[in-house]
Amino acid sequence: MRVLKDIFRKNRAWAQGETERDPNFFKDLEAQQSPEILWIGCADSRVPANQIMGMSPGEVFVHRNIANVVVHSDFNCLSVLEYAVAILKVRHVIVCGHYGCGGVKAAMENHKLGLIDNWLRHIKDVRSKHENVLAACADNATELDTLCELNVIEQVHNVCHTTIVQDAWDRGQELAVHGWIYRLKDGLLNDLGSCVTHSDELSEIYRLAVDSTKEAGSSGIFHRTDLEKNHENK
Ligand code: ZN
C-alpha cells in the first residue's frame, strides 16, 4: 500500500525536522505532557485540533467523536475529561464544532443510517429543544449552521454540568469551558460566546449564547456578544 509507505516516510521526515528544530523536542515530550487545553471536537478528518490551532504535540489533550457530543453516560469522554481536569489540571476545555458537520446534518435530515442513529439522537434532542430558533432560519444551509452552533452550546452546558467540572469549581480550581466553531471554508475558528468559568454564570451565559444564535439565524453569521468580549482573555 503506497499510502501507508508514504506515512512512514513522512513520519521519519517529520521526526527529523522536529529534532533539527529542537534537539530536545522528543526528550521533553517523553518526560511529561503538560497541556493547558482539553479539546473536545468532531472526528471529522478535516478538523485536526493541533493543526488548526497551530499547536504542537504535548500542548493539547484531545477527545474526538462524531459531532463533538458530550453525554453524561459516555465513560470514554468522561474519563478523558476527568484525566484532563483532575490530573493534568488543564485550564481550558474547548468544545469545538464545525459548520457543515456531517453528523449534525444527518440528525437534521432524519435519514436512517443504522447504529449511528442512536448517537445522533443526542443531536436530534438539541434540534427539538430549539425547534423555534431553527424554524426561523431563512434556509436549510442557515438552519444547519445554526444547529451546529446550538449543538456546541448544548455540549458546553453538558461539560459544565458533569460532576468532574462541578467538583473542580467547588475546590477552587481555575477552569474555563469554551464553545467554539470552525469554518471549513476559510479555516477560521469563532468563539460562540459561551465561555463559563463558574457554576454561578452557567445559566445566564447559556441563555445569552442561545439568544446570539437566534439573532444570527436569519443571516447565518454569528454575532459576537459582549460576554464573549469579556471572556476573551480567560
Ligand atoms: Zn463533524
XYZ file of N, CA and C and ligand atoms in Angstrom:
703
model
N 0.844 -1.214 0.000
C 0.000 0.000 0.000
C 0.874 1.258 0.000
N 0.797 1.954 -1.101
C 1.642 3.127 -1.267
C 1.356 4.216 -0.208
N 0.059 4.381 0.074
C -0.322 5.425 1.037
C 0.339 5.165 2.392
N 0.318 3.898 2.827
C 0.896 3.566 4.134
C 2.413 3.733 4.130
N 3.048 3.368 3.022
C 4.502 3.562 2.920
C 4.832 5.044 3.047
N 4.017 5.862 2.394
C 4.212 7.316 2.441
C 4.127 7.839 3.866
N 3.222 7.234 4.637
C 3.046 7.697 6.021
C 4.351 7.504 6.804
N 4.967 6.322 6.672
C 6.218 6.070 7.407
C 7.335 7.004 6.925
N 7.350 7.260 5.621
C 8.369 8.154 5.063
C 8.164 9.575 5.624
N 6.898 10.018 5.607
C 6.609 11.369 6.104
C 6.856 11.458 7.608
N 6.559 10.366 8.321
C 6.781 10.352 9.771
C 8.262 10.556 10.092
N 9.120 9.860 9.346
C 10.557 9.984 9.584
C 11.039 11.402 9.255
N 10.515 11.942 8.185
C 10.903 13.304 7.788
C 10.454 14.306 8.850
N 9.239 14.086 9.377
C 8.706 14.995 10.402
C 9.553 14.908 11.682
N 9.846 13.667 12.125
C 10.632 13.479 13.355
C 12.013 14.122 13.209
N 12.597 13.967 12.028
C 13.918 14.552 11.778
C 13.845 16.084 11.814
N 12.795 16.614 11.184
C 12.610 18.066 11.145
C 12.443 18.650 12.540
N 11.637 17.977 13.375
C 11.414 18.453 14.747
C 12.719 18.423 15.542
N 13.507 17.345 15.358
C 14.768 17.217 16.096
C 15.773 18.276 15.652
N 15.765 18.589 14.345
C 16.679 19.635 13.857
C 16.289 20.995 14.433
N 14.958 21.198 14.523
C 14.456 22.478 15.046
C 14.765 22.601 16.543
N 14.566 21.497 17.279
C 14.801 21.494 18.710
C 15.320 20.109 19.112
N 16.617 19.986 19.354
C 17.209 18.673 19.662
C 16.565 17.990 20.877
N 15.945 18.774 21.790
C 15.326 18.176 22.991
C 13.833 17.908 22.838
N 13.310 18.152 21.635
C 11.849 18.087 21.443
C 11.257 16.778 21.954
N 11.764 15.642 21.501
C 11.175 14.356 21.898
C 11.548 13.971 23.324
N 12.743 14.380 23.766
C 13.155 14.101 25.146
C 12.197 14.805 26.117
N 11.884 16.064 25.810
C 10.965 16.821 26.664
C 9.562 16.227 26.640
N 9.118 15.839 25.435
C 7.775 15.270 25.299
C 7.659 13.974 26.092
N 8.723 13.169 26.019
C 8.720 11.873 26.688
C 8.654 12.056 28.204
N 9.335 13.079 28.694
C 9.415 13.305 30.135
C 8.045 13.589 30.741
N 7.250 14.401 30.088
C 5.919 14.715 30.616
C 5.057 15.421 29.577
N 3.744 15.321 29.783
C 2.845 16.154 28.988
C 2.189 17.127 29.949
N 2.160 18.390 29.561
C 1.510 19.365 30.436
C 0.658 20.317 29.601
N -0.366 19.770 28.954
C -1.218 20.620 28.138
C -2.093 21.523 29.008
N -2.387 22.709 28.501
C -3.295 23.602 29.241
C -4.707 23.477 28.701
N -4.830 22.727 27.596
C -6.116 22.694 26.888
C -6.605 21.270 26.676
N -7.899 21.057 26.961
C -8.563 19.831 26.506
C -9.479 20.231 25.356
N -9.314 19.572 24.238
C -10.130 19.835 23.044
C -11.132 18.707 22.884
N -12.414 19.043 22.827
C -13.437 18.035 22.531
C -14.017 18.417 21.175
N -13.678 17.649 20.162
C -14.065 18.046 18.805
C -14.688 16.916 18.015
N -15.033 17.226 16.779
C -15.640 16.233 15.880
C -14.541 15.325 15.306
N -14.913 14.082 15.053
C -13.961 13.111 14.493
C -13.658 13.408 13.016
N -14.376 14.338 12.420
C -14.183 14.702 11.013
C -12.694 14.931 10.698
N -12.221 14.277 9.640
C -10.787 14.321 9.316
C -10.289 15.725 8.960
N -11.237 16.616 8.670
C -10.830 17.968 8.263
C -10.658 18.930 9.432
N -10.855 18.413 10.659
C -10.772 19.299 11.825
C -9.739 18.777 12.847
N -8.461 18.769 12.466
C -7.421 18.291 13.391
C -7.054 19.363 14.408
N -7.261 19.052 15.692
C -7.147 20.050 16.763
C -5.823 20.813 16.749
N -4.705 20.089 16.866
C -3.408 20.772 16.963
C -3.143 21.671 15.776
N -3.395 21.099 14.606
C -3.054 21.812 13.370
C -3.798 23.132 13.228
N -5.123 23.120 13.470
C -5.863 24.360 13.215
C -5.610 25.419 14.296
N -5.099 24.969 15.468
C -4.748 25.957 16.491
C -3.271 26.322 16.404
N -2.564 25.709 15.465
C -1.140 25.998 15.304
C -0.336 25.562 16.517
N -0.737 24.455 17.153
C -0.053 23.995 18.359
C 0.658 22.666 18.123
N 1.661 22.417 18.949
C 2.479 21.205 18.803
C 1.910 20.054 19.623
N 2.386 18.823 19.337
C 2.007 17.699 20.203
C 2.462 18.032 21.623
N 1.674 17.635 22.605
C 2.043 17.932 24.001
C 1.326 19.166 24.517
N 0.758 19.967 23.600
C 0.108 21.203 24.050
C -1.409 21.072 24.184
N -1.974 20.036 23.563
C -3.427 19.874 23.598
C -3.778 18.417 23.878
N -4.658 18.213 24.866
C -5.196 16.883 25.141
C -6.482 16.791 24.328
N -6.687 15.676 23.630
C -7.768 15.668 22.624
C -8.745 14.506 22.804
N -10.022 14.819 22.711
C -11.058 13.790 22.594
C -11.925 14.156 21.390
N -12.151 13.160 20.529
C -12.996 13.441 19.357
C -14.030 12.339 19.175
N -15.208 12.735 18.769
C -16.235 11.755 18.400
C -17.129 12.396 17.338
N -18.088 11.646 16.858
C -18.939 12.194 15.801
C -19.778 13.341 16.352
N -19.573 14.505 15.783
C -20.326 15.723 16.099
C -20.089 16.258 17.515
N -18.870 16.001 18.047
C -18.459 16.586 19.335
C -19.565 16.616 20.392
N -20.045 15.412 20.700
C -21.142 15.289 21.654
C -20.578 14.885 23.027
N -21.101 15.512 24.077
C -20.713 15.146 25.447
C -21.950 14.609 26.162
N -21.935 13.309 26.427
C -23.087 12.654 27.041
C -22.686 12.177 28.433
N -23.571 12.364 29.392
C -23.222 12.048 30.784
C -23.050 10.566 31.073
N -23.404 9.722 30.127
C -23.215 8.274 30.341
C -22.085 7.724 29.453
N -21.361 8.614 28.767
C -20.263 8.184 27.891
C -18.960 8.161 28.709
N -18.586 6.969 29.167
C -17.425 6.868 30.048
C -16.109 7.112 29.338
N -16.110 6.979 28.036
C -14.911 7.315 27.267
C -14.641 8.822 27.408
N -15.626 9.605 27.033
C -15.473 11.066 27.096
C -15.258 11.542 28.539
N -16.020 10.986 29.479
C -15.900 11.413 30.881
C -14.530 11.067 31.461
N -13.978 9.921 31.030
C -12.652 9.534 31.520
C -11.588 10.507 31.019
N -11.709 10.898 29.751
C -10.773 11.876 29.184
C -10.909 13.197 29.936
N -12.154 13.601 30.159
C -12.413 14.869 30.859
C -11.838 14.824 32.278
N -12.061 13.706 32.970
C -11.556 13.616 34.343
C -10.030 13.642 34.380
N -9.414 12.891 33.491
C -7.948 12.854 33.477
C -7.394 14.253 33.182
N -8.022 14.920 32.217
C -7.548 16.251 31.825
C -7.710 17.266 32.957
N -8.868 17.226 33.623
C -9.168 18.241 34.640
C -8.504 17.908 35.982
N -8.663 16.666 36.435
C -8.201 16.319 37.786
C -6.710 15.997 37.844
N -6.158 15.418 36.794
C -4.748 15.005 36.845
C -3.851 16.000 36.100
N -4.189 16.270 34.841
C -3.346 17.187 34.062
C -3.573 18.644 34.437
N -4.717 18.892 35.077
C -5.078 20.257 35.517
C -5.088 21.255 34.355
N -5.751 20.882 33.274
C -5.881 21.826 32.153
C -6.654 23.053 32.634
N -6.416 24.168 32.013
C -7.110 25.398 32.429
C -8.296 25.724 31.513
N -8.298 25.074 30.335
C -9.367 25.347 29.376
C -9.904 24.052 28.793
N -11.224 23.934 28.753
C -11.862 22.847 27.995
C -12.565 23.530 26.819
N -12.206 23.113 25.621
C -12.809 23.719 24.434
C -13.678 22.676 23.732
N -14.978 22.966 23.631
C -15.829 22.130 22.789
C -15.858 22.834 21.441
N -15.374 22.146 20.415
C -15.337 22.794 19.102
C -16.120 21.997 18.071
N -17.133 22.630 17.521
C -17.893 22.036 16.416
C -17.397 22.619 15.109
N -18.042 22.248 14.036
C -17.691 22.872 12.755
C -18.930 22.980 11.876
N -18.954 24.039 11.085
C -20.076 24.220 10.154
C -20.039 23.092 9.128
N -21.207 22.704 8.649
C -21.293 21.644 7.652
C -21.005 20.269 8.229
N -21.168 20.105 9.542
C -20.862 18.827 10.199
C -21.805 17.722 9.685
N -21.205 16.628 9.208
C -21.990 15.530 8.648
C -22.910 14.886 9.679
N -22.433 14.788 10.923
C -23.246 14.198 11.983
C -24.472 15.054 12.274
N -24.261 16.364 12.348
C -25.371 17.281 12.623
C -26.353 17.273 11.433
N -25.794 17.217 10.232
C -26.634 17.194 9.019
C -27.512 15.935 8.999
N -26.903 14.796 9.341
C -27.656 13.535 9.352
C -28.785 13.598 10.383
N -28.491 14.222 11.533
C -29.516 14.349 12.576
C -30.654 15.257 12.107
N -30.293 16.258 11.310
C -31.292 17.213 10.838
C -32.185 16.602 9.754
N -31.586 15.755 8.928
C -32.323 15.230 7.770
C -33.124 13.969 8.055
N -32.909 13.387 9.244
C -33.728 12.248 9.647
C -33.608 11.000 8.789
N -32.481 10.821 8.076
C -32.303 9.588 7.311
C -31.958 8.462 8.276
N -32.360 7.229 7.916
C -31.992 6.081 8.754
C -30.639 5.569 8.316
N -29.653 5.595 9.238
C -28.292 5.183 8.865
C -27.833 3.921 9.593
N -28.502 3.564 10.680
C -28.113 2.368 11.435
C -27.735 2.711 12.862
N -26.698 2.037 13.365
C -26.283 2.209 14.766
C -26.067 3.673 15.137
N -25.486 4.402 14.198
C -25.141 5.808 14.476
C -26.368 6.659 14.821
N -27.559 6.210 14.371
C -28.782 6.961 14.680
C -28.975 7.105 16.191
N -28.502 6.098 16.940
C -28.632 6.170 18.405
C -27.752 7.271 18.985
N -26.579 7.448 18.381
C -25.664 8.519 18.795
C -26.221 9.879 18.386
N -26.742 9.925 17.146
C -27.263 11.191 16.627
C -28.538 11.633 17.348
N -29.149 10.696 18.062
C -30.347 11.006 18.850
C -30.080 12.207 19.771
N -28.841 12.289 20.279
C -28.494 13.395 21.184
C -28.597 14.741 20.459
N -28.233 14.741 19.176
C -28.313 15.995 18.415
C -29.770 16.269 18.018
N -30.518 15.176 17.787
C -31.945 15.365 17.496
C -32.651 15.984 18.704
N -32.185 15.625 19.889
C -32.741 16.239 21.109
C -32.453 17.748 21.129
N -31.234 18.113 20.702
C -30.868 19.544 20.637
C -31.797 20.242 19.627
N -32.018 19.564 18.507
C -32.881 20.126 17.467
C -34.296 20.362 18.002
N -34.836 19.366 18.711
C -36.195 19.505 19.257
C -36.263 20.630 20.288
N -35.208 20.714 21.112
C -35.178 21.722 22.174
C -35.216 23.141 21.606
N -34.602 23.319 20.424
C -34.505 24.673 19.852
C -35.293 24.785 18.548
N -36.383 24.042 18.493
C -37.248 23.999 17.307
C -37.603 25.392 16.793
N -37.944 26.281 17.725
C -38.392 27.617 17.320
C -37.283 28.422 16.647
N -36.078 28.332 17.223
C -34.930 29.059 16.649
C -34.663 28.533 15.245
N -34.698 27.225 15.084
C -34.360 26.614 13.796
C -35.446 26.896 12.753
N -36.699 26.926 13.196
C -37.812 27.177 12.263
C -37.721 28.582 11.680
N -37.085 29.504 12.429
C -36.991 30.901 11.959
C -35.838 31.112 10.990
N -35.024 30.091 10.743
C -33.868 30.249 9.841
C -34.346 30.432 8.398
N -33.592 31.250 7.679
C -34.017 31.643 6.329
C -34.002 30.474 5.335
N -33.058 29.579 5.464
C -32.971 28.455 4.530
C -32.296 27.258 5.205
N -32.207 26.151 4.472
C -31.655 24.917 5.052
C -30.201 25.074 5.492
N -29.410 25.790 4.677
C -27.983 25.956 4.996
C -27.833 26.721 6.305
N -28.632 27.762 6.477
C -28.569 28.549 7.714
C -29.032 27.708 8.902
N -30.064 26.880 8.660
C -30.576 26.021 9.725
C -29.485 25.037 10.180
N -28.751 24.485 9.212
C -27.676 23.550 9.551
C -26.571 24.268 10.339
N -26.179 25.446 9.871
C -25.147 26.218 10.585
C -25.596 26.521 12.019
N -26.871 26.909 12.147
C -27.396 27.270 13.474
C -27.449 26.044 14.381
N -27.849 24.894 13.820
C -27.883 23.675 14.644
C -26.463 23.265 15.056
N -25.489 23.481 14.165
C -24.084 23.202 14.530
C -23.674 24.070 15.720
N -24.073 25.348 15.694
C -23.741 26.260 16.802
C -24.470 25.844 18.082
N -25.769 25.562 17.960
C -26.556 25.181 19.140
C -26.031 23.884 19.758
N -25.586 22.975 18.900
C -25.030 21.717 19.403
C -23.796 21.988 20.268
N -22.942 22.900 19.829
C -21.755 23.253 20.631
C -22.186 23.848 21.975
N -23.130 24.780 21.925
C -23.584 25.451 23.157
C -24.161 24.425 24.142
N -24.941 23.476 23.619
C -25.513 22.431 24.489
C -24.425 21.537 25.079
N -23.421 21.223 24.273
C -22.357 20.334 24.775
C -21.493 21.057 25.815
N -21.307 22.364 25.641
C -20.607 23.154 26.671
C -21.389 23.047 27.980
N -22.707 23.198 27.864
C -23.598 23.098 29.014
C -23.442 21.725 29.682
N -23.382 20.682 28.853
C -23.219 19.320 29.389
C -21.885 19.156 30.112
N -20.808 19.695 29.509
C -19.485 19.609 30.156
C -19.555 20.267 31.535
N -20.156 21.467 31.572
C -20.213 22.230 32.823
C -21.014 21.502 33.904
N -21.996 20.703 33.493
C -22.832 20.003 34.475
C -22.257 18.670 34.926
N -21.129 18.254 34.359
C -20.551 16.987 34.818
C -20.055 17.151 36.255
N -20.030 16.049 36.987
C -19.508 16.094 38.361
C -18.038 16.518 38.339
N -17.356 16.183 37.235
C -15.919 16.473 37.122
C -15.659 17.981 37.148
N -16.394 18.707 36.314
C -16.196 20.162 36.244
C -16.788 20.837 37.487
N -17.946 20.366 37.923
C -18.555 20.937 39.138
C -17.617 20.781 40.345
N -17.031 19.597 40.483
C -16.108 19.359 41.614
C -14.869 20.256 41.508
N -14.374 20.419 40.279
C -13.185 21.267 40.083
C -13.495 22.700 40.520
N -14.632 23.200 40.114
C -15.008 24.570 40.507
C -15.209 24.659 42.024
N -15.830 23.614 42.601
C -16.070 23.617 44.056
C -14.764 23.672 44.842
N -13.704 23.025 44.302
C -12.446 23.063 45.060
C -11.583 24.265 44.668
N -12.167 25.170 43.884
C -11.497 26.430 43.555
C -10.514 26.334 42.404
N -10.582 25.249 41.653
C -9.666 25.094 40.510
C -10.050 26.062 39.388
N -9.038 26.678 38.810
C -9.282 27.617 37.707
C -9.546 26.835 36.430
N -10.754 26.936 35.901
C -11.122 26.142 34.736
C -12.204 26.863 33.928
N -11.911 27.105 32.662
C -12.892 27.757 31.786
C -13.337 26.766 30.702
N -14.632 26.734 30.456
C -15.174 25.855 29.406
C -15.668 26.744 28.263
N -15.165 26.497 27.067
C -15.461 27.360 25.922
C -16.233 26.612 24.840
N -16.997 27.349 24.052
C -17.677 26.782 22.882
C -17.201 27.498 21.632
N -16.533 26.769 20.746
C -16.004 27.350 19.511
C -16.587 26.630 18.304
N -16.496 27.293 17.179
C -16.917 26.633 15.932
C -15.914 26.953 14.823
N -15.680 25.951 14.010
C -14.657 26.048 12.957
C -15.344 26.056 11.599
N -14.853 26.948 10.727
C -15.448 27.030 9.389
C -14.499 26.398 8.379
N -14.951 25.306 7.773
C -14.098 24.592 6.810
C -13.727 25.492 5.632
N -14.651 26.357 5.270
C -14.483 27.212 4.092
C -13.226 28.076 4.134
N -12.934 28.642 5.332
C -11.768 29.539 5.410
C -10.767 29.132 6.493
N -11.059 28.033 7.195
C -10.114 27.548 8.216
C -10.106 28.374 9.490
N -11.138 29.193 9.684
C -11.121 30.083 10.856
C -12.003 29.581 12.003
N -11.511 29.814 13.212
C -12.248 29.460 14.426
C -13.037 30.674 14.911
N -14.249 30.438 15.420
C -15.010 31.516 16.037
C -15.466 31.097 17.417
N -15.439 32.059 18.336
C -15.911 31.812 19.686
C -17.423 32.062 19.717
N -18.178 31.131 20.290
C -19.636 31.287 20.311
C -20.137 32.018 21.556
N -19.216 32.624 22.288
C -19.632 33.444 23.433
C -20.271 32.635 24.545
N -19.841 31.388 24.709
C -20.466 30.565 25.744
C -19.450 30.117 26.793
N -18.421 30.947 27.001
C -17.368 30.584 27.956
C -17.884 30.667 29.398
N -17.722 29.579 30.139
C -18.184 29.529 31.531
C -16.983 29.245 32.433
N -16.870 30.029 33.524
C -15.737 29.827 34.431
C -16.190 29.473 35.849
N -17.514 29.489 36.075
C -18.039 29.194 37.412
C -19.507 28.779 37.290
N -19.951 27.916 38.203
C -21.347 27.435 38.183
C -22.357 28.581 38.164
N -22.042 29.664 38.899
C -22.996 30.766 39.036
C -23.346 31.422 37.711
N -22.421 31.418 36.760
C -22.687 32.129 35.495
C -23.258 31.211 34.416
N -23.394 29.935 34.752
C -23.767 28.936 33.754
C -25.096 29.232 33.043
N -26.153 29.459 33.804
C -27.485 29.648 33.199
C -27.531 30.899 32.338
N -26.959 31.998 32.848
C -27.020 33.272 32.137
C -26.236 33.205 30.819
N -25.059 32.610 30.864
C -24.233 32.526 29.653
C -24.889 31.609 28.626
N -25.477 30.524 29.101
C -26.185 29.608 28.216
C -27.314 30.362 27.497
N -28.078 31.137 28.256
C -29.211 31.869 27.684
C -28.727 32.886 26.644
N -27.684 33.627 26.977
C -27.162 34.640 26.060
C -26.590 34.006 24.787
N -25.924 32.864 24.951
C -25.328 32.193 23.784
C -26.420 31.695 22.840
N -27.476 31.118 23.419
C -28.590 30.641 22.571
C -29.244 31.837 21.881
N -29.438 32.942 22.613
C -30.027 34.149 22.023
C -29.183 34.661 20.853
N -27.870 34.545 20.963
C -26.986 35.020 19.883
C -27.217 34.225 18.606
N -27.453 32.926 18.739
C -27.695 32.133 17.525
C -29.038 32.528 16.919
N -29.981 32.935 17.780
C -31.295 33.375 17.321
C -31.149 34.614 16.449
N -30.351 35.574 16.960
C -30.129 36.819 16.210
C -29.418 36.530 14.902
N -28.469 35.583 14.953
C -27.670 35.298 13.764
C -28.407 34.402 12.784
N -29.439 33.696 13.289
C -30.121 32.682 12.487
C -30.577 33.142 11.126
N -31.086 34.380 11.028
C -31.616 34.833 9.748
C -30.509 35.140 8.747
N -29.313 35.494 9.257
C -28.237 35.861 8.333
C -27.181 34.758 8.210
N -27.188 33.845 9.162
C -26.197 32.769 9.135
C -24.839 33.214 9.623
N -24.763 34.414 10.165
C -23.469 34.890 10.671
C -23.572 35.085 12.168
N -22.619 34.488 12.860
C -22.632 34.607 14.315
C -22.190 36.001 14.741
N -22.975 36.621 15.653
C -22.601 37.944 16.156
C -21.904 37.812 17.499
N -20.783 38.476 17.624
C -20.056 38.426 18.889
C -20.851 39.145 19.967
N -20.907 38.568 21.138
C -21.637 39.187 22.238
C -20.665 39.917 23.155
N -21.205 40.782 23.982
C -20.361 41.488 24.940
C -19.702 40.492 25.885
N -20.489 39.439 26.204
C -19.948 38.419 27.109
C -18.711 37.765 26.543
N -18.767 37.514 25.247
C -17.619 36.880 24.591
C -16.400 37.780 24.727
N -16.636 39.089 24.492
C -15.516 40.025 24.598
C -14.978 40.047 26.035
N -15.890 39.984 27.011
C -15.466 39.976 28.419
C -14.595 38.773 28.734
N -14.872 37.663 28.054
C -14.172 36.419 28.382
C -12.947 36.196 27.520
N -12.701 37.128 26.630
C -11.637 36.920 25.652
C -10.299 36.535 26.277
N -10.006 37.139 27.420
C -8.684 36.902 27.998
C -8.608 35.739 28.965
N -9.721 35.003 29.082
C -9.690 33.905 30.058
C -9.063 32.677 29.462
Zn -18.471 16.899 12.193
